[in-house]
Tab-separated table of C-alpha atoms and ligand atoms in Angstrom:
chain	number	residue	atom	x	y	z
A	126	MET	CA	10.772	27.459	33.542
A	127	PRO	CA	10.235	28.327	29.722
A	128	LYS	CA	8.169	30.757	29.006
A	129	GLU	CA	6.071	28.733	25.920
A	130	ARG	CA	5.449	24.912	26.586
A	131	PHE	CA	6.211	24.216	23.616
A	132	PRO	CA	9.184	26.176	21.964
A	133	ARG	CA	8.461	27.484	19.043
A	134	TRP	CA	11.001	25.394	16.526
A	135	GLN	CA	8.704	22.217	17.884
A	136	LYS	CA	5.670	23.750	16.545
A	137	ARG	CA	7.055	24.951	13.496
A	138	LEU	CA	8.341	21.371	12.310
A	139	LEU	CA	5.058	19.879	13.215
A	140	LEU	CA	3.251	22.142	10.942
A	141	PHE	CA	5.742	21.633	8.298
A	142	ALA	CA	5.202	17.965	8.258
A	143	ALA	CA	1.739	17.901	8.819
A	144	LEU	CA	1.647	20.008	5.671
A	145	GLY	CA	4.186	17.754	4.012
A	146	LEU	CA	1.489	14.929	5.351
A	147	ALA	CA	-1.323	16.287	3.687
A	148	LEU	CA	1.013	16.941	0.148
A	149	THR	CA	2.003	13.971	0.218
A	150	GLY	CA	-1.365	12.213	1.129
A	151	MET	CA	-2.675	13.403	-1.606
A	152	GLY	CA	-0.282	12.037	-3.867
A	153	GLN	CA	-1.704	8.445	-2.581
A	154	MET	CA	-4.421	8.969	-5.170
A	155	PRO	CA	-4.041	9.477	-8.738
A	156	ILE	CA	-4.730	12.946	-9.362
A	157	PHE	CA	-1.413	15.414	-9.454
A	158	SER	CA	-0.480	13.109	-12.840
A	159	ARG	CA	-4.272	13.770	-13.620
A	160	TYR	CA	-4.460	17.367	-13.108
A	161	TYR	CA	-0.735	18.214	-14.631
A	162	ILE	CA	0.758	19.279	-11.228
A	163	ALA	CA	3.507	16.847	-11.822
A	164	ASP	CA	4.456	18.118	-14.979
A	165	ILE	CA	5.663	21.578	-13.608
A	166	PRO	CA	9.292	21.702	-13.788
A	167	GLY	CA	10.549	20.388	-10.594
A	168	LEU	CA	7.310	18.356	-8.912
A	169	GLY	CA	7.433	15.253	-11.569
A	170	TRP	CA	8.123	13.290	-8.079
A	171	LEU	CA	4.407	14.569	-6.924
A	172	GLY	CA	3.284	11.605	-9.087
A	173	ASP	CA	5.437	8.935	-7.986
A	174	TYR	CA	3.986	6.866	-5.598
A	175	GLU	CA	6.963	4.868	-4.414
A	176	ILE	CA	8.662	8.247	-4.018
A	177	THR	CA	5.474	10.148	-1.694
A	178	ALA	CA	4.552	6.862	0.269
A	179	ALA	CA	8.149	7.341	1.359
A	180	LEU	CA	7.940	10.951	1.838
A	181	HIS	CA	4.862	10.110	3.991
A	182	LEU	CA	6.261	7.702	6.242
A	183	ALA	CA	9.014	9.266	6.894
A	184	LEU	CA	7.360	12.882	7.713
A	185	ALA	CA	4.973	10.257	10.453
A	186	VAL	CA	8.280	10.210	12.054
A	187	VAL	CA	8.713	13.642	12.157
A	188	LEU	CA	4.796	14.199	13.419
A	189	LEU	CA	4.716	11.683	15.296
A	190	PHE	CA	8.079	12.077	16.805
A	191	VAL	CA	6.711	15.501	18.101
A	192	LEU	CA	3.357	14.654	19.470
A	193	GLY	CA	5.340	12.325	21.495
A	194	MET	CA	7.103	14.943	23.407
A	195	PHE	CA	4.147	17.102	23.614
A	196	VAL	CA	2.423	14.677	25.020
A	197	ALA	CA	5.004	13.581	27.539
A	198	GLY	CA	5.172	17.574	28.128
A	199	TRP	CA	1.825	17.533	29.016
A	200	LEU	CA	1.434	14.574	31.086
A	201	GLY	CA	4.679	15.491	32.787
A	202	LYS	CA	3.314	18.868	33.873
A	203	GLY	CA	0.958	17.256	36.322
A	204	GLU	CA	-1.746	18.532	37.904
A	205	GLY	CA	0.045	21.856	37.297
A	206	ARG	CA	-0.892	21.913	33.686
A	207	PRO	CA	-3.305	24.629	31.768
A	208	ARG	CA	-6.691	23.719	30.540
A	209	LEU	CA	-7.118	22.444	27.040
A	210	THR	CA	-9.334	25.181	25.322
A	211	ALA	CA	-12.058	24.221	22.392
A	212	ALA	CA	-10.050	24.418	19.916
A	213	GLY	CA	-6.739	22.728	22.065
A	214	TRP	CA	-9.276	19.586	21.746
A	215	GLN	CA	-9.989	19.987	18.617
A	216	ARG	CA	-5.887	19.564	17.752
A	217	VAL	CA	-5.279	17.163	19.847
A	218	VAL	CA	-8.280	14.641	18.455
A	219	LEU	CA	-7.900	15.111	15.279
A	220	TYR	CA	-4.145	14.560	15.416
A	221	GLY	CA	-4.132	11.606	17.871
A	222	ALA	CA	-6.856	9.899	15.921
A	223	LEU	CA	-4.836	10.724	12.184
A	224	ALA	CA	-1.639	9.540	14.130
A	225	VAL	CA	-3.751	6.258	15.465
A	226	THR	CA	-5.240	5.636	11.891
A	227	GLY	CA	-1.828	6.057	10.246
A	228	LEU	CA	-0.126	3.770	12.675
A	229	VAL	CA	-2.818	0.998	12.079
A	230	ARG	CA	-2.782	1.030	9.173
A	231	VAL	CA	1.429	0.632	8.653
A	232	LEU	CA	0.557	-2.352	11.184
A	233	GLN	CA	-1.574	-4.087	8.827
A	234	ASN	CA	0.451	-4.012	5.795
A	235	GLY	CA	3.355	-4.754	8.119
A	236	ALA	CA	3.587	-7.395	10.730
A	237	LEU	CA	0.263	-7.216	12.367
A	238	PRO	CA	-2.709	-7.034	10.710
A	239	LEU	CA	-6.089	-5.623	13.368
A	240	VAL	CA	-8.278	-5.215	10.742
A	241	GLU	CA	-10.071	-7.442	9.100
A	242	PRO	CA	-9.543	-7.350	4.917
A	243	LEU	CA	-12.924	-6.407	3.921
A	244	ALA	CA	-12.734	-3.834	6.963
A	245	VAL	CA	-9.312	-1.828	5.666
A	246	ARG	CA	-11.648	0.148	4.007
A	247	TYR	CA	-13.514	2.316	6.694
A	248	LEU	CA	-9.865	2.791	8.118
A	249	ASP	CA	-8.779	4.265	4.921
A	250	TRP	CA	-11.587	6.592	4.830
A	251	THR	CA	-11.225	7.739	8.544
A	252	HIS	CA	-7.990	8.328	7.610
A	253	LEU	CA	-9.040	10.414	4.766
A	254	GLY	CA	-11.592	12.349	6.625
A	255	LEU	CA	-9.867	13.252	9.518
A	256	ALA	CA	-7.160	14.735	7.092
A	257	MET	CA	-9.874	17.258	5.176
A	258	GLY	CA	-11.261	17.446	8.908
A	259	LEU	CA	-7.401	18.790	10.098
A	260	LEU	CA	-7.423	21.151	6.992
A	261	VAL	CA	-11.015	22.233	7.807
A	262	PHE	CA	-10.172	23.219	11.372
A	263	ALA	CA	-6.363	24.435	10.368
A	264	VAL	CA	-8.170	26.995	7.719
A	265	SER	CA	-11.284	28.004	10.041
A	266	GLN	CA	-9.714	27.491	13.543
A	267	GLY	CA	-5.530	27.647	12.773
A	268	ARG	CA	-4.433	30.080	14.716
A	269	LYS	CA	-6.951	30.094	17.834
A	270	GLU	CA	-4.530	29.004	21.536
A	271	SER	CA	-4.970	25.214	22.439
A	272	LEU	CA	-3.816	26.584	26.185
A	273	ARG	CA	-6.160	28.839	28.311
A	274	ARG	CA	-3.952	31.628	28.975
A	275	SER	CA	-3.533	30.963	32.468
A	276	ARG	CA	-5.358	29.361	36.106
A	277	GLY	CA	-4.330	32.932	37.774
B	1040	MET	CA	16.036	20.219	25.412
B	1041	ASN	CA	17.412	23.011	22.448
B	1042	ARG	CA	17.304	22.287	19.081
B	1043	ARG	CA	20.299	20.748	18.822
B	1044	ALA	CA	20.288	17.685	21.785
B	1045	PHE	CA	16.184	17.283	19.785
B	1046	LEU	CA	18.174	16.350	16.361
B	1047	LYS	CA	20.709	14.293	18.353
B	1048	THR	CA	18.602	12.602	20.275
B	1049	LEU	CA	16.323	11.757	16.755
B	1050	GLY	CA	19.717	11.207	15.053
B	1051	THR	CA	20.654	8.385	17.446
B	1052	GLY	CA	17.036	7.297	17.710
B	1053	ALA	CA	16.882	6.450	13.917
B	1054	GLY	CA	20.815	4.674	14.026
B	1055	VAL	CA	19.599	3.087	16.976
B	1056	LEU	CA	16.226	2.209	14.747
B	1057	ALA	CA	17.973	1.088	11.196
B	1058	ALA	CA	20.368	-1.756	11.696
B	1059	PRO	CA	19.037	-4.826	13.755
B	1060	THR	CA	15.429	-3.896	13.200
B	1061	ALA	CA	15.669	-3.826	9.710
B	1062	ALA	CA	15.906	-7.924	9.953
B	1063	THR	CA	13.814	-8.134	12.642
B	1064	THR	CA	11.234	-6.629	10.627
B	1065	LEU	CA	11.956	-7.834	7.595
B	1066	LEU	CA	11.203	-11.383	9.686
B	1067	ALA	CA	7.852	-10.527	10.971
B	1068	ARG	CA	6.508	-9.116	7.856
B	1069	ASP	CA	6.542	-12.582	6.630
B	1070	ALA	CA	5.262	-13.960	9.443
B	1071	ALA	CA	1.908	-14.151	8.117
B	1072	ALA	CA	3.292	-16.155	4.951
B	1073	ALA	CA	5.184	-18.752	7.204
B	1074	SER	CA	1.903	-19.334	9.814
B	1075	GLY	CA	0.360	-21.637	7.008
B	1076	GLU	CA	-2.590	-20.634	6.463
B	1077	GLN	CA	-1.372	-18.396	3.760
B	1078	LEU	CA	-2.766	-20.995	0.383
B	1079	ALA	CA	-0.175	-20.934	-3.091
B	1080	THR	CA	-0.224	-22.735	-6.355
B	1081	LEU	CA	2.454	-23.881	-7.682
B	1082	TYR	CA	2.488	-24.497	-11.602
B	1083	ASP	CA	5.006	-27.243	-13.809
B	1084	LEU	CA	5.213	-25.318	-16.825
B	1085	SER	CA	7.033	-29.163	-18.079
B	1086	LYS	CA	3.428	-30.137	-18.391
B	1087	CYS	CA	1.457	-26.950	-20.187
B	1088	ILE	CA	0.212	-27.655	-23.352
B	1089	GLY	CA	-0.797	-24.498	-24.187
B	1090	CYS	CA	-4.953	-26.178	-24.750
B	1091	GLY	CA	-6.520	-23.044	-23.110
B	1092	ALA	CA	-9.408	-24.501	-21.142
B	1093	CYS	CA	-8.173	-22.801	-17.856
B	1094	VAL	CA	-8.657	-19.593	-19.682
B	1095	GLU	CA	-12.551	-20.979	-20.962
B	1096	ALA	CA	-12.914	-21.799	-17.805
B	1097	CYS	CA	-11.941	-19.238	-16.057
B	1098	ARG	CA	-14.341	-17.000	-18.361
B	1099	GLU	CA	-17.371	-18.803	-17.671
B	1100	ALA	CA	-16.656	-19.534	-14.115
B	1101	HIS	CA	-16.552	-15.380	-14.201
B	1102	ALA	CA	-19.130	-14.261	-16.631
B	1103	SER	CA	-20.770	-13.110	-13.797
B	1104	ASP	CA	-18.381	-10.824	-12.711
B	1105	TYR	CA	-17.448	-8.900	-15.636
B	1106	PRO	CA	-17.784	-5.249	-15.991
B	1107	GLN	CA	-20.979	-3.923	-17.931
B	1108	PRO	CA	-21.078	-0.248	-18.657
B	1109	LYS	CA	-23.258	1.900	-19.506
B	1110	LYS	CA	-22.342	3.565	-22.494
B	1111	PRO	CA	-21.804	6.640	-23.511
B	1112	PHE	CA	-19.586	7.001	-20.764
B	1113	PRO	CA	-19.807	10.137	-18.849
B	1114	LYS	CA	-16.902	13.124	-20.157
B	1115	MET	CA	-14.067	12.938	-18.136
B	1116	TYR	CA	-11.717	16.195	-17.546
B	1117	PRO	CA	-8.780	17.251	-18.198
B	1118	ALA	CA	-8.914	15.350	-21.622
B	1119	ARG	CA	-6.328	13.479	-21.112
B	1120	VAL	CA	-7.731	10.954	-18.790
B	1121	LYS	CA	-8.454	8.400	-21.270
B	1122	ALA	CA	-11.548	5.877	-21.270
B	1123	GLU	CA	-10.382	2.075	-21.442
B	1124	ASP	CA	-12.708	0.287	-23.345
B	1125	PHE	CA	-12.598	-3.066	-23.178
B	1126	SER	CA	-16.066	-4.074	-23.636
B	1127	ASP	CA	-16.677	-4.474	-27.651
B	1128	LYS	CA	-13.416	-6.808	-27.296
B	1129	ARG	CA	-14.412	-9.374	-24.266
B	1130	ASP	CA	-12.947	-12.051	-26.962
B	1131	ILE	CA	-9.162	-11.225	-26.993
B	1132	ASP	CA	-7.905	-14.234	-24.988
B	1133	ASP	CA	-4.290	-13.425	-26.038
B	1134	ARG	CA	-3.601	-10.568	-22.738
B	1135	LEU	CA	-5.111	-9.534	-19.418
B	1136	THR	CA	-8.200	-7.830	-19.906
B	1137	PRO	CA	-11.696	-6.476	-17.520
B	1138	TYR	CA	-12.864	-9.333	-19.509
B	1139	ASN	CA	-9.601	-12.213	-19.479
B	1140	TRP	CA	-7.807	-12.231	-16.190
B	1141	LEU	CA	-5.789	-15.920	-17.625
B	1142	PHE	CA	-4.100	-16.125	-20.532
B	1143	ILE	CA	-1.713	-18.317	-21.912
B	1144	GLN	CA	2.136	-17.238	-23.055
B	1145	SER	CA	4.098	-19.006	-24.928
B	1146	ALA	CA	7.864	-18.634	-25.880
B	1147	THR	CA	10.251	-20.545	-27.645
B	1148	VAL	CA	14.147	-20.933	-26.720
B	1149	THR	CA	16.723	-22.862	-27.450
B	1150	ARG	CA	18.136	-25.281	-25.046
B	1151	ASP	CA	21.115	-27.715	-25.708
B	1152	GLY	CA	20.140	-26.784	-29.136
B	1153	ALA	CA	17.185	-27.614	-30.021
B	1154	PRO	CA	14.200	-25.973	-29.355
B	1155	VAL	CA	11.651	-25.855	-26.581
B	1156	THR	CA	8.365	-24.223	-26.133
B	1157	VAL	CA	7.212	-23.486	-23.012
B	1158	ASN	CA	3.571	-22.360	-21.973
B	1159	MET	CA	2.777	-20.002	-19.302
B	1160	PRO	CA	-0.783	-19.439	-18.196
B	1161	ARG	CA	-0.538	-15.770	-16.529
B	1162	ARG	CA	-2.478	-14.164	-14.056
B	1163	CYS	CA	-2.027	-12.617	-10.745
B	1164	MET	CA	0.602	-13.669	-8.659
B	1165	HIS	CA	-1.237	-13.413	-5.598
B	1166	CYS	CA	2.377	-11.318	-4.317
B	1167	VAL	CA	2.849	-11.475	-0.484
B	1168	HIS	CA	3.282	-8.494	0.816
B	1169	PRO	CA	0.923	-6.894	-3.192
B	1170	PRO	CA	1.736	-3.431	-3.522
B	1171	CYS	CA	-1.263	-3.024	-5.334
B	1172	VAL	CA	-3.314	-3.599	-1.681
B	1173	GLU	CA	-0.756	-1.903	0.400
B	1174	LEU	CA	-0.778	1.570	-1.866
B	1175	CYS	CA	-4.529	1.391	-2.709
B	1176	PRO	CA	-5.807	4.440	-0.732
B	1177	TRP	CA	-8.987	3.758	-0.765
B	1178	GLY	CA	-8.981	-0.093	0.428
B	1179	SER	CA	-10.164	-1.716	-2.346
B	1180	ALA	CA	-7.686	-4.411	-3.136
B	1181	VAL	CA	-7.582	-6.104	-0.559
B	1182	ARG	CA	-5.575	-9.386	0.579
B	1183	TYR	CA	-7.106	-12.484	2.407
B	1184	ASP	CA	-5.937	-14.692	4.784
B	1185	ASN	CA	-5.217	-17.401	2.293
B	1186	GLY	CA	-2.786	-15.186	0.601
B	1187	ALA	CA	-5.249	-14.636	-2.736
B	1188	VAL	CA	-5.082	-10.763	-3.630
B	1189	GLY	CA	-8.765	-9.703	-4.807
B	1190	ILE	CA	-9.979	-5.884	-6.256
B	1191	ASP	CA	-13.921	-5.182	-4.301
B	1192	PRO	CA	-15.712	-3.743	-8.038
B	1193	THR	CA	-18.052	-2.395	-5.594
B	1194	ILE	CA	-16.027	0.199	-4.223
B	1195	CYS	CA	-12.848	0.076	-6.880
B	1196	LEU	CA	-12.621	3.745	-8.687
B	1197	GLY	CA	-10.364	2.680	-11.281
B	1198	GLY	CA	-7.152	4.939	-10.556
B	1199	ALA	CA	-4.816	2.508	-11.440
B	1200	LYS	CA	-2.973	2.927	-9.134
B	1201	CYS	CA	-2.855	-0.913	-8.384
B	1202	ARG	CA	-1.139	-1.299	-12.152
B	1203	THR	CA	1.429	1.601	-11.625
B	1204	VAL	CA	2.881	-0.282	-8.740
B	1205	CYS	CA	2.349	-3.697	-9.489
B	1206	PRO	CA	5.880	-4.972	-11.115
B	1207	TRP	CA	3.646	-7.120	-13.879
B	1208	GLY	CA	0.495	-4.436	-14.442
B	1209	VAL	CA	-1.323	-6.823	-13.587
B	1210	PRO	CA	-4.864	-5.181	-12.718
B	1211	GLN	CA	-7.017	-3.880	-16.178
B	1212	ARG	CA	-9.275	-1.393	-15.986
B	1213	GLN	CA	-12.500	-1.046	-17.639
B	1214	THR	CA	-14.065	2.765	-17.873
B	1215	GLY	CA	-17.453	3.205	-17.137
B	1216	VAL	CA	-18.388	1.647	-14.518
B	1217	GLY	CA	-18.885	1.476	-10.492
B	1218	LEU	CA	-18.674	3.807	-7.462
B	1219	TYR	CA	-17.198	6.860	-9.558
B	1220	LEU	CA	-20.028	6.992	-11.432
B	1221	ASP	CA	-21.659	7.739	-8.245
B	1222	LEU	CA	-19.594	10.966	-7.190
B	1223	LEU	CA	-17.828	13.185	-9.253
B	1224	PRO	CA	-17.211	11.091	-12.544
B	1225	ALA	CA	-16.351	13.724	-14.492
B	1226	PHE	CA	-13.540	14.854	-12.093
B	1227	ALA	CA	-12.051	11.868	-10.171
B	1228	GLY	CA	-12.042	7.746	-10.965
B	1229	ASN	CA	-12.026	6.273	-14.467
B	1230	GLY	CA	-14.408	2.697	-13.338
B	1231	VAL	CA	-12.577	-0.496	-11.684
B	1232	MET	CA	-9.922	-2.627	-11.613
B	1233	TYR	CA	-10.072	-5.652	-12.882
B	1234	LYS	CA	-8.044	-9.158	-12.111
B	1235	CYS	CA	-7.830	-12.681	-11.279
B	1236	ASP	CA	-8.857	-13.279	-7.555
B	1237	ARG	CA	-7.696	-16.726	-7.368
B	1238	CYS	CA	-11.580	-17.574	-7.561
B	1239	GLN	CA	-11.865	-16.391	-4.064
B	1240	THR	CA	-15.258	-17.578	-3.612
B	1241	ARG	CA	-14.951	-21.201	-4.494
B	1242	VAL	CA	-11.455	-21.664	-2.159
B	1243	ALA	CA	-13.005	-20.218	0.265
B	1244	GLY	CA	-16.043	-22.832	0.550
B	1245	GLY	CA	-13.161	-25.076	0.818
B	1246	GLY	CA	-13.080	-25.225	-3.332
B	1247	LYS	CA	-10.319	-25.411	-5.852
B	1248	PRO	CA	-9.394	-22.392	-8.540
B	1249	VAL	CA	-11.936	-23.215	-11.802
B	1250	CYS	CA	-8.061	-23.506	-13.711
B	1251	LEU	CA	-7.036	-25.744	-11.957
B	1252	GLU	CA	-9.428	-28.211	-11.694
B	1253	VAL	CA	-9.912	-28.112	-15.172
B	1254	CYS	CA	-6.594	-28.609	-16.890
B	1255	PRO	CA	-6.470	-31.725	-18.387
B	1256	GLU	CA	-2.571	-32.482	-17.539
B	1257	GLY	CA	-2.689	-31.408	-13.747
B	1258	VAL	CA	-0.181	-28.718	-14.420
B	1259	GLN	CA	-1.493	-26.764	-11.086
B	1260	THR	CA	-1.636	-27.763	-7.653
B	1261	ILE	CA	-3.071	-25.649	-4.442
B	1262	GLY	CA	-1.554	-26.301	-0.860
B	1263	PRO	CA	-0.315	-24.683	2.307
B	1264	ARG	CA	2.762	-21.946	1.119
B	1265	SER	CA	5.313	-23.684	3.006
B	1266	GLU	CA	4.708	-27.131	0.970
B	1267	ILE	CA	4.413	-25.589	-2.098
B	1268	ILE	CA	7.972	-24.152	-1.392
B	1269	ALA	CA	9.428	-27.730	-1.236
B	1270	ALA	CA	7.561	-29.157	-3.798
B	1271	ALA	CA	8.322	-26.416	-6.066
B	1272	HIS	CA	11.912	-27.413	-5.057
B	1273	ALA	CA	11.738	-30.886	-5.369
B	1274	LEU	CA	10.547	-30.379	-8.714
B	1275	ALA	CA	13.083	-28.218	-9.924
B	1276	LYS	CA	15.578	-30.718	-8.300
B	1277	ALA	CA	14.134	-33.858	-9.952
B	1278	THR	CA	13.930	-32.448	-13.462
B	1279	GLY	CA	17.144	-29.524	-13.650
B	1280	GLY	CA	14.040	-27.621	-13.952
B	1281	PHE	CA	13.660	-23.696	-12.242
B	1282	ILE	CA	11.800	-21.265	-9.567
B	1283	TYR	CA	10.055	-18.385	-10.462
B	1284	GLY	CA	8.198	-16.583	-8.121
B	1285	GLU	CA	9.482	-17.702	-4.772
B	1286	THR	CA	11.639	-14.370	-4.540
B	1287	GLU	CA	10.381	-11.867	-6.647
B	1288	ASN	CA	8.805	-8.906	-5.732
B	1289	GLY	CA	9.326	-9.947	-1.671
B	1290	GLY	CA	7.566	-13.618	-2.468
B	1291	THR	CA	4.434	-14.676	-4.108
B	1292	ASN	CA	1.858	-17.125	-4.062
B	1293	THR	CA	1.972	-18.286	-7.605
B	1294	LEU	CA	5.223	-20.623	-8.040
B	1295	TYR	CA	6.550	-21.548	-11.567
B	1296	VAL	CA	8.672	-24.223	-12.448
B	1297	SER	CA	10.165	-24.214	-15.683
B	1298	PRO	CA	12.443	-26.831	-17.865
B	1299	VAL	CA	14.463	-23.786	-19.451
B	1300	PRO	CA	15.996	-20.424	-17.087
B	1301	PHE	CA	13.268	-17.614	-16.722
B	1302	ALA	CA	16.273	-15.141	-17.975
B	1303	ASP	CA	15.589	-17.535	-21.386
B	1304	LEU	CA	12.016	-17.612	-21.662
B	1305	GLY	CA	11.398	-13.643	-20.484
B	1306	ALA	CA	14.191	-13.060	-23.543
B	1307	ALA	CA	11.677	-14.344	-26.257
B	1308	LEU	CA	8.402	-13.303	-24.757
B	1309	GLN	CA	6.118	-10.398	-26.217
B	1310	THR	CA	5.502	-7.998	-23.509
B	1311	GLY	CA	3.739	-4.904	-23.111
B	1312	PRO	CA	0.201	-4.217	-21.752
B	1313	GLY	CA	-1.952	-7.146	-20.508
B	1314	ARG	CA	1.433	-8.859	-20.871
B	1315	PRO	CA	3.959	-9.277	-18.365
B	1316	GLY	CA	6.965	-10.337	-18.002
B	1317	LEU	CA	9.340	-12.501	-16.639
B	1318	HIS	CA	12.113	-9.918	-15.279
B	1319	ALA	CA	13.492	-10.130	-11.449
B	1320	ALA	CA	11.128	-7.953	-9.820
B	1321	ALA	CA	12.293	-6.376	-6.606
B	1322	ASP	CA	10.870	-6.457	-3.253
B	1323	VAL	CA	8.395	-3.015	-3.583
B	1324	MET	CA	6.963	-2.699	-0.494
B	1325	GLY	CA	10.684	-4.039	0.996
B	1326	LYS	CA	12.243	-1.122	0.704
B	1327	GLU	CA	10.117	0.919	2.657
B	1328	GLN	CA	10.418	-1.364	5.412
B	1329	ASN	CA	12.593	0.183	7.880
B	1330	LEU	CA	10.197	3.496	7.040
B	1331	ALA	CA	7.137	1.579	8.378
B	1332	THR	CA	9.543	-0.093	11.471
B	1333	ALA	CA	10.749	4.104	12.118
B	1334	VAL	CA	6.664	5.501	12.013
B	1335	LEU	CA	6.283	2.502	14.519
B	1336	LEU	CA	8.914	3.510	17.287
B	1337	ALA	CA	8.340	6.889	16.698
B	1338	PRO	CA	5.582	7.788	19.000
B	1339	LEU	CA	7.768	5.995	21.620
B	1340	ALA	CA	11.029	7.810	20.661
B	1341	GLY	CA	9.493	11.003	20.644
B	1342	LEU	CA	7.454	9.894	24.423
B	1343	ALA	CA	11.171	9.102	25.581
B	1344	ALA	CA	12.302	12.472	24.250
B	1345	GLY	CA	10.157	14.110	26.024
B	1346	LEU	CA	10.573	12.116	29.478
B	1347	LEU	CA	14.233	13.055	29.120
B	1348	ARG	CA	13.198	16.529	28.463
B	1349	LEU	CA	11.289	17.230	31.928
B	1350	THR	CA	14.089	14.908	33.856
B	1351	SER	CA	16.681	17.355	32.757
B	1352	ARG	CA	14.502	20.257	34.007
B	1353	VAL	CA	13.835	18.931	37.448
B	1354	LYS	CA	18.207	18.315	37.756
B	1355	THR	CA	18.088	21.748	36.848
B	1356	ALA	CA	15.693	23.595	39.160
B	1357	ALA	CA	17.296	21.121	42.317
B	1358	ARG	CA	20.673	22.262	41.212
B	1359	LYS	CA	19.473	25.410	41.612
B	1360	GLU	CA	18.255	24.824	45.489
B	1361	ASP	CA	21.547	23.546	46.002
B	1362	ASP	CA	22.696	26.547	45.049
B	1363	HIS	CA	20.736	28.949	46.622
B	1364	ALA	CA	21.033	26.973	50.160
C	2641	SF4	S1	0.992	-8.820	-8.957
C	2641	SF4	FE1	0.252	-6.997	-9.128
C	2641	SF4	S2	-2.192	-7.201	-8.858
C	2641	SF4	FE2	-1.646	-9.700	-8.270
C	2641	SF4	S3	-0.899	-9.236	-6.315
C	2641	SF4	FE3	1.235	-8.854	-7.109
C	2641	SF4	S4	0.774	-6.769	-6.790
C	2641	SF4	FE4	-1.160	-7.079	-6.462
C	2642	SF4	S1	-7.351	-18.658	-9.778
C	2642	SF4	FE1	-9.846	-18.345	-10.789
C	2642	SF4	S2	-9.952	-16.320	-11.158
C	2642	SF4	FE2	-8.136	-16.817	-11.473
C	2642	SF4	S3	-7.505	-17.391	-13.476
C	2642	SF4	FE3	-7.901	-19.136	-12.574
C	2642	SF4	S4	-10.016	-19.897	-13.038
C	2642	SF4	FE4	-9.700	-17.202	-13.144
C	2643	SF4	S1	-2.676	-24.815	-17.357
C	2643	SF4	FE1	-3.916	-27.281	-17.981
C	2643	SF4	S2	-5.606	-26.091	-19.019
C	2643	SF4	FE2	-4.367	-24.601	-18.997
C	2643	SF4	S3	-3.174	-24.187	-21.160
C	2643	SF4	FE3	-2.053	-25.375	-19.672
C	2643	SF4	S4	-2.365	-27.926	-20.032
C	2643	SF4	FE4	-4.213	-26.376	-20.873
């Protein structure tokens, strides 16, 4: 049995995807061009909506894959799984809700629009609000453990 | 599962997803368009005399929808952010503006040695996969179930992303109106984007677009998308004409039939801000389709990979027990 329940490289991958998603997500709003960020040599792509939208999807693939693995690992532990801390619960809720709202938005653009046209705004605002919530969480609670040490 | 095994799983997953699903999802994303719910319009350009009655009627019908900006506009930062103001130029009717959602574009080309002038009423194409809607980060641009595309002036912030991603640069901005004024007008937003909403209020109530109704020549017809496509092909066949809008940007709900090729018309057109061209617009949202499919399947692939990891662990544990036996 490995010591780490979730290997460090998986957590690193998750962090990389989350940071990339935050950046490309912000790129969906017209701010990088307005505030000269896209003028910085090498960062021009941040002002290109087609590139940032494609990257946002690509990074979402990575994030959702890792989240899927975490969920499987967690459920697979059955009764023996350690309990979540408060910070752990907050992580689960924030990541889960971001993933769900993102997936619903992808479906909305594609084959399965679930949301009424005039309600899509609430979906978008929720996704944006959750992302900001996760950012606040990461800054204030980011170092806290998700799992209780041990049940002895 | 180690890193190599993970990458292998991810790679196999991606490979499996990419090939066959590309085709199926492209079909699936057209399901809404094929459902018969979406309405499309057909312009028989051989009939249009360029009288402008439709333009005038649109302006009259939508006068109350036009922006009433407050001046002076709040100062915007940084200085590169420019106001776009058409409120003193409301009379302009030879291009798209926030106060003019339809204009007549004319081009004269030579056909069989003789000059032919074609008049084209131009407005939003009401795309089947509208990038203005699918990429709007604020949910203000919407596609209604009947295939019309509108922008809600009560929440639009005027960032103009819709115009940037629209293959025809259709939506037009007016500074000094809208929700951004109540948020951080100096630092975010720049007004509201305006364009043809295909008379959504009238059409949703069973009516027809105003521009269609007033046309003395019966240039425009509206109907279920499949019927309009069939009618466009029949017309093109009967007259030796050409079609624009059926496949451009992955398909639109506005089909033009012209007696001369659109490439010739496009080359003879005056294009620029508010004056769209007639290029073979590539399918903007179609480019993202494979990625979107991968996003939908990623959580399942991750779950599967996690389960594999668990079962391999159980097996290893079992083998160990055997060894001990
Ligand atoms: S023509 Fe442009 S504004 Fe109209 S629906 Fe298509 S992308 Fe949107
Ligand atoms: S459909 Fe309505 S809004 Fe659009 S151009 Fe015609 S009259 Fe104007
Ligand atoms: S579409 Fe009809 S109303 Fe509009 S310019 Fe042509 S002929 Fe006149």
